[in-house]
Amino acid sequence: MNEEEFGFETEAIRTQLERTQYLEHSVPLYLTSSFVFEDAEDMRASFAEEKDRNIYSRYSNPNTNEFVEKVCKMEGATAGFAFASGMAAVYSTLAALLKSGDHIVSSSSVFGATHSLFVNYFPKWNIQTSYFDINKPETIESFITADTKILFAESPTNPAVDIIDLELLGNIAKKHNLILVIDNCFATPYLQQPIKWGAHLVVHSATKLMDGQGRVLGGVTVGDPELIHKIYLFSRLTGPSLSPFNAWVLSKSLETLAIRLDRHCENALKVAEFLEQHPKVNRVKYPFLKSHPQYEIAQKQMKLGGNIVAFEIKGGLEAGRNFLDKIKLCSLSPNLGDTRTIVTHPASTTHSKLSVDERLAVSITDGLVRVSVGLETVKDIIADLDQALS
Ligand SMILES: *Cc1c(COP(=O)(O)O)cnc(C)c1O
């Protein structure tokens, strides 16, 4: 058998460390903060990076290595580093690569904490960010200056489920010699592999669909080995590493990523179709609905539509709040990508502190509801949404 030709699911299941003397079938948990050396020379060579081995679990650990190796195979990357959370991945990746005076061009619609980092913290170190409107991709190049180092985007976006053309971003990054960083959290490598379209680095919150069961926080960045090495050196100093326990949990979760995603997406499409014909709903956004403005791009770059459905409830802010209050089965929770369906109303909750204009700038209208469709029986999910709408 040619290992180069293994399929996605096989890689997710069979990528494994060497077995220990006990010949365990399932990878054991290596709860150890450090590793031992044979002698002074072994220790010197290891610290000098002349040897590829575990030294201290802030640097690497068998469980984090196995998790990273799997994500690399799934994303088509050759190197990576695992983080304690998705935000640790986003922050450390950018902080390792940027210096004072550098500039980021980012899609306007990014995860809330990433947005905060760009506008409230990076400027303290003289790193500025310009936002392009995801619905006007033809304007992206106009934001690029001589100082621009990074092109950053998420697709699908949170919470409005807009789609950005990754091939276009790849071409722009290449033309202007920028590092293209894609937050691939909403799609996962099963649905979309940004490296194929020219991304240099892919970051993930593994907390979401990768774990998929709402248990642990985690993050990971994979991609170009030279860039990853810089991120590794920064991270082994600053300490955002993933714990071996969480890595072990996440690595197990990846074994079922494909089969979970198939069902998540099947359920989400049914929920989207149900909402689209509902009289209390103004409009539904789901990448694999023909009515999605970027349907063609979604078809090109995604295998399935993902598990997030956004819709606009008639009646705005009040209607959104009432809808949440009537929900019975689904959860009101800030997480997403869980087996349990989660509904959120950003305008009255996560984004309530923003002005209407600020909200609109990130595509959050008063009536926008986000559903992270889970793995319950789909008729039960739909029945709960239906009773809460009526
Ligand atoms: C949740 C999320 C993050 C942050 O991940 P944490 O694990 O919560 O730190 C980053 N990007 C996107 C798109 C997310 O949904």
XYZ file of C-alpha atoms and ligand atoms in Angstrom:
405
model
C 0.000 0.000 0.000
C 1.153 3.494 -0.830
C 0.805 5.647 2.279
C 0.735 8.771 0.113
C -2.649 7.655 -1.157
C -4.437 7.109 2.144
C -7.812 8.810 2.301
C -8.836 11.563 4.727
C -10.623 9.245 7.169
C -7.736 6.758 7.183
C -5.258 9.514 8.025
C -7.537 10.752 10.805
C -7.801 7.277 12.289
C -4.458 5.627 11.558
C -1.953 8.443 12.076
C -0.322 7.193 15.222
C 2.794 7.414 17.293
C 4.992 4.377 17.701
C 3.496 1.967 20.191
C 5.103 1.566 23.595
C 6.318 -1.777 24.937
C 2.700 -2.555 25.950
C 1.521 -2.567 22.329
C -1.578 -0.567 23.170
C -4.094 -0.195 20.320
C -5.286 3.258 21.330
C -2.656 5.933 21.965
C -1.932 6.349 25.691
C -1.935 9.649 27.535
C 1.539 11.034 28.250
C 0.985 13.153 31.328
C 4.523 14.295 31.863
C 5.865 17.805 32.097
C 9.379 16.859 31.001
C 11.523 14.127 29.440
C 14.874 12.676 30.515
C 18.263 12.721 28.796
C 20.950 10.030 28.515
C 23.838 12.327 29.370
C 25.171 15.868 29.077
C 25.819 15.551 25.344
C 22.291 14.244 24.665
C 20.906 17.170 26.614
C 23.096 19.729 24.823
C 22.225 18.378 21.370
C 18.509 18.288 22.200
C 18.427 21.900 23.373
C 20.441 22.954 20.328
C 17.651 21.457 18.168
C 20.126 18.977 16.663
C 17.780 16.189 17.731
C 14.098 15.880 17.001
C 12.840 14.752 20.393
C 10.634 15.818 23.268
C 12.326 17.956 25.916
C 9.651 19.696 27.920
C 5.870 19.694 27.362
C 5.799 23.456 26.801
C 7.806 22.664 23.630
C 6.240 19.380 22.580
C 4.775 16.169 23.954
C 3.862 12.850 22.279
C 0.148 13.635 22.527
C 0.406 17.127 21.065
C 2.748 15.774 18.365
C 0.228 13.137 17.378
C -2.601 15.678 17.256
C -0.531 18.090 15.149
C 0.555 15.295 12.807
C -3.068 14.361 12.171
C -4.148 17.927 11.493
C -1.179 18.334 9.114
C -2.206 15.274 7.132
C -5.831 16.421 7.043
C -4.939 19.968 5.912
C -2.178 18.922 3.494
C 0.519 20.628 5.581
C 3.946 19.458 6.699
C 4.363 21.291 10.018
C 2.286 22.671 12.860
C 2.027 23.646 16.506
C -0.797 22.955 18.972
C -2.176 25.620 21.303
C -4.265 25.742 24.471
C -7.111 27.501 22.619
C -8.040 28.873 19.239
C -7.203 32.388 20.397
C -3.765 31.264 21.580
C -3.260 29.956 18.034
C -4.434 33.188 16.393
C -2.463 35.454 18.730
C 0.787 33.459 18.815
C 0.794 32.904 15.058
C 0.480 36.612 14.320
C 2.677 37.814 17.183
C 5.476 35.448 16.141
C 5.513 36.780 12.587
C 4.834 40.512 12.988
C 6.960 43.394 14.221
C 6.291 47.026 15.002
C 5.326 48.920 11.832
C 3.791 45.896 10.098
C 0.294 45.954 8.709
C -2.473 43.352 8.414
C -5.229 43.284 5.819
C -8.164 41.303 7.156
C -11.714 40.473 6.216
C -14.083 42.721 8.189
C -15.984 39.758 9.528
C -13.692 37.890 11.923
C -14.222 36.134 15.237
C -14.965 38.710 17.979
C -11.804 38.093 20.016
C -9.635 38.264 16.877
C -11.287 41.588 16.034
C -10.524 42.867 19.556
C -6.904 41.830 19.206
C -6.646 43.753 15.917
C -8.278 46.955 17.164
C -7.471 47.069 20.902
C -4.083 45.374 21.331
C -1.969 45.173 18.174
C -2.027 48.984 17.749
C -0.212 49.216 21.139
C 2.739 47.578 19.371
C 2.265 49.701 16.266
C 0.699 46.912 14.220
C -2.286 48.260 12.314
C -5.108 46.384 10.607
C -7.223 47.436 7.626
C -10.505 45.668 6.975
C -11.886 44.825 3.563
C -15.588 44.265 2.990
C -16.143 40.587 2.212
C -18.837 41.521 -0.259
C -16.371 43.728 -2.171
C -13.387 41.444 -2.800
C -12.347 43.669 -5.719
C -11.261 46.281 -3.130
C -8.823 44.036 -1.229
C -5.731 45.131 -3.127
C -6.450 48.806 -2.440
C -5.734 48.196 1.275
C -2.311 46.659 0.695
C 0.647 48.930 1.493
C 4.426 48.472 1.510
C 4.113 47.514 5.211
C 1.456 44.823 4.727
C 2.754 41.443 5.878
C -0.352 39.372 6.485
C -3.615 38.771 4.671
C -6.073 37.284 7.155
C -9.563 35.865 6.612
C -12.181 33.431 7.829
C -14.564 31.569 5.567
C -17.367 30.848 6.281
C -17.526 33.906 8.517
C -18.950 34.136 11.997
C -21.841 34.790 12.554
C -23.176 35.845 9.142
C -21.904 32.765 7.223
C -20.487 34.754 4.311
C -18.043 33.024 1.978
C -14.754 34.442 0.707
C -13.048 33.129 -2.406
C -9.892 31.434 -1.086
C -8.388 31.089 -4.562
C -8.686 34.862 -5.029
C -6.997 35.455 -1.647
C -4.266 32.979 -2.580
C -3.597 34.851 -5.832
C -3.508 38.245 -4.117
C -1.145 36.953 -1.414
C 1.169 35.536 -4.063
C 1.162 38.671 -6.188
C 1.966 40.952 -3.220
C 4.213 38.519 -1.381
C 1.977 38.389 1.714
C 1.527 35.584 4.214
C -2.034 34.309 3.801
C -3.493 33.115 7.123
C -6.907 31.443 7.077
C -8.951 30.689 10.191
C -10.537 27.430 9.005
C -12.512 26.773 12.173
C -16.012 26.851 10.662
C -15.155 24.499 7.801
C -12.584 22.091 9.289
C -10.155 20.357 6.908
C -12.879 17.864 6.012
C -14.878 20.535 4.202
C -12.142 22.863 3.005
C -8.352 22.863 2.733
C -7.094 26.450 2.344
C -3.491 25.369 1.628
C -4.713 24.006 -1.717
C -5.773 27.559 -2.643
C -2.511 29.200 -1.584
C -2.814 29.745 2.176
C 0.555 29.685 3.967
C -0.917 29.054 7.396
C -4.211 27.607 8.593
C -5.347 28.308 12.151
C -8.082 26.512 14.039
C -10.037 26.677 17.193
C -10.083 22.930 17.882
C -12.637 23.715 20.602
C -15.384 23.768 17.997
C -16.026 21.048 15.411
C -12.674 19.315 15.891
C -13.590 18.302 19.427
C -17.223 18.476 18.434
C -18.501 17.490 21.841
C -18.061 20.673 23.835
C -15.445 19.253 26.195
C -12.038 20.854 25.773
C -10.406 24.019 24.488
C -7.658 23.736 21.937
C -6.106 25.357 18.905
C -3.662 24.507 16.171
C -1.739 26.230 13.380
C -0.376 24.272 10.417
C 1.352 25.207 7.185
C 4.669 26.392 5.801
C 7.510 24.762 7.819
C 9.686 27.891 7.958
C 6.853 30.011 9.295
C 5.830 27.260 11.705
C 9.376 27.115 13.021
C 9.200 30.825 13.916
C 5.823 30.252 15.566
C 7.260 27.257 17.440
C 10.244 29.254 18.776
C 7.967 32.081 19.928
C 5.468 29.689 21.501
C 7.984 27.498 23.308
C 9.139 30.685 25.035
C 5.763 32.244 25.755
C 3.932 29.078 26.805
C 0.547 28.880 25.034
C 0.968 25.119 24.393
C -1.860 22.618 24.385
C -2.016 20.258 27.376
C -1.310 16.570 26.663
C -4.734 15.645 28.028
C -6.597 18.002 25.701
C -4.417 16.863 22.798
C -5.330 13.261 23.542
C -9.052 14.118 23.625
C -8.812 16.115 20.394
C -6.851 13.439 18.601
C -9.578 10.919 19.440
C -12.205 13.380 18.218
C -10.495 13.715 14.841
C -11.064 9.997 14.253
C -14.785 10.752 13.882
C -14.564 14.211 12.312
C -15.606 13.126 8.810
C -18.577 11.053 9.869
C -19.762 13.723 12.340
C -19.436 16.468 9.746
C -21.447 14.488 7.196
C -24.377 14.392 9.611
C -23.883 17.963 10.889
C -24.070 19.225 7.309
C -27.009 17.016 6.368
C -28.962 18.291 9.396
C -27.915 21.905 8.765
C -29.120 21.816 5.157
C -32.503 20.470 6.309
C -32.742 23.183 8.988
C -31.807 25.845 6.407
C -34.447 24.570 3.966
C -37.053 24.547 6.724
C -36.221 28.118 7.781
C -36.193 29.365 4.195
C -39.894 28.610 3.764
C -40.916 29.829 7.251
C -43.210 32.910 7.231
C -41.477 34.454 10.313
C -38.080 34.365 8.636
C -36.876 37.107 6.305
C -33.836 35.416 4.853
C -31.562 32.450 5.491
C -27.826 32.220 4.895
C -26.365 28.765 4.391
C -23.474 28.184 1.980
C -25.130 25.265 0.180
C -28.521 26.969 -0.320
C -28.843 28.271 -3.884
C -30.004 31.596 -2.442
C -26.621 32.200 -0.734
C -24.924 35.161 -2.470
C -21.640 33.226 -2.770
C -23.187 29.821 -3.513
C -20.919 29.224 -6.523
C -17.756 29.919 -4.502
C -18.987 27.699 -1.680
C -19.535 24.902 -4.192
C -16.034 25.390 -5.553
C -14.122 25.362 -2.273
C -16.276 23.399 0.191
C -17.229 19.729 0.217
C -20.459 20.401 2.162
C -22.094 23.523 3.590
C -20.969 23.272 7.234
C -23.107 23.220 10.366
C -23.830 26.930 10.866
C -27.062 28.444 9.604
C -27.786 32.168 9.981
C -31.219 33.655 9.568
C -32.965 36.959 9.893
C -36.018 36.811 12.110
C -38.889 39.185 11.301
C -39.331 41.815 14.022
C -35.658 42.580 14.768
C -34.165 42.836 18.263
C -37.322 42.064 20.269
C -38.240 39.103 18.054
C -34.693 37.747 18.422
C -34.839 37.935 22.231
C -38.307 36.339 22.312
C -37.104 33.557 20.056
C -34.245 32.716 22.452
C -36.638 32.735 25.434
C -38.934 30.214 23.768
C -36.223 27.727 22.826
C -36.657 24.445 24.743
C -34.435 21.673 23.348
C -31.557 23.634 21.830
C -28.977 25.317 24.066
C -28.293 28.999 24.572
C -24.512 28.958 24.724
C -21.612 30.858 23.205
C -19.977 27.696 21.856
C -20.567 26.157 18.440
C -19.780 22.959 16.583
C -21.107 20.760 19.396
C -23.219 17.591 19.123
C -25.924 19.727 20.794
C -27.664 22.358 18.679
C -26.909 25.870 19.925
C -28.756 29.068 19.088
C -27.455 32.594 19.613
C -28.797 36.076 18.924
C -25.626 38.203 18.608
C -27.319 41.645 18.622
C -28.819 41.157 22.109
C -25.953 39.089 23.581
C -22.337 38.777 22.362
C -22.438 42.009 20.329
C -24.902 44.040 22.426
C -22.217 46.549 23.461
C -21.596 47.593 19.850
C -23.583 50.394 18.225
C -25.992 49.487 15.426
C -23.484 50.830 12.882
C -20.599 48.865 14.386
C -22.745 45.743 14.320
C -23.740 46.288 10.720
C -20.073 46.698 9.784
C -19.579 43.074 10.815
C -22.852 41.942 9.186
C -24.823 41.623 12.432
C -28.357 42.848 11.905
C -30.851 43.152 14.813
C -32.761 40.044 13.783
C -29.766 37.830 13.000
C -29.952 34.410 14.678
C -27.114 31.898 14.413
C -27.829 28.194 14.717
C -24.979 25.741 15.223
C -26.792 22.629 14.076
C -25.963 19.562 16.147
C -26.420 15.839 15.804
C -29.811 15.381 17.472
C -32.624 13.837 15.376
C -33.199 16.569 12.823
C -36.998 16.579 13.170
C -36.564 17.435 16.866
C -34.246 20.347 16.082
C -36.688 21.677 13.493
C -39.669 21.226 15.829
C -37.932 23.275 18.533
C -37.077 26.109 16.122
C -40.622 25.991 14.733
C -42.331 26.304 18.127
C -39.960 29.110 19.146
C -40.723 31.026 15.937
C -44.476 30.783 16.239
C -14.074 30.074 18.672
C -13.294 30.647 17.580
C -11.987 31.104 17.804
C -11.343 31.088 19.167
O -11.214 29.804 19.654
P -11.124 29.445 21.232
O -10.800 28.008 21.214
O -12.458 29.778 21.814
O -10.044 30.292 21.795
C -11.286 31.614 16.725
N -11.836 31.685 15.494
C -13.093 31.265 15.247
C -13.641 31.373 13.869
C -13.870 30.737 16.276
O -15.116 30.320 16.032
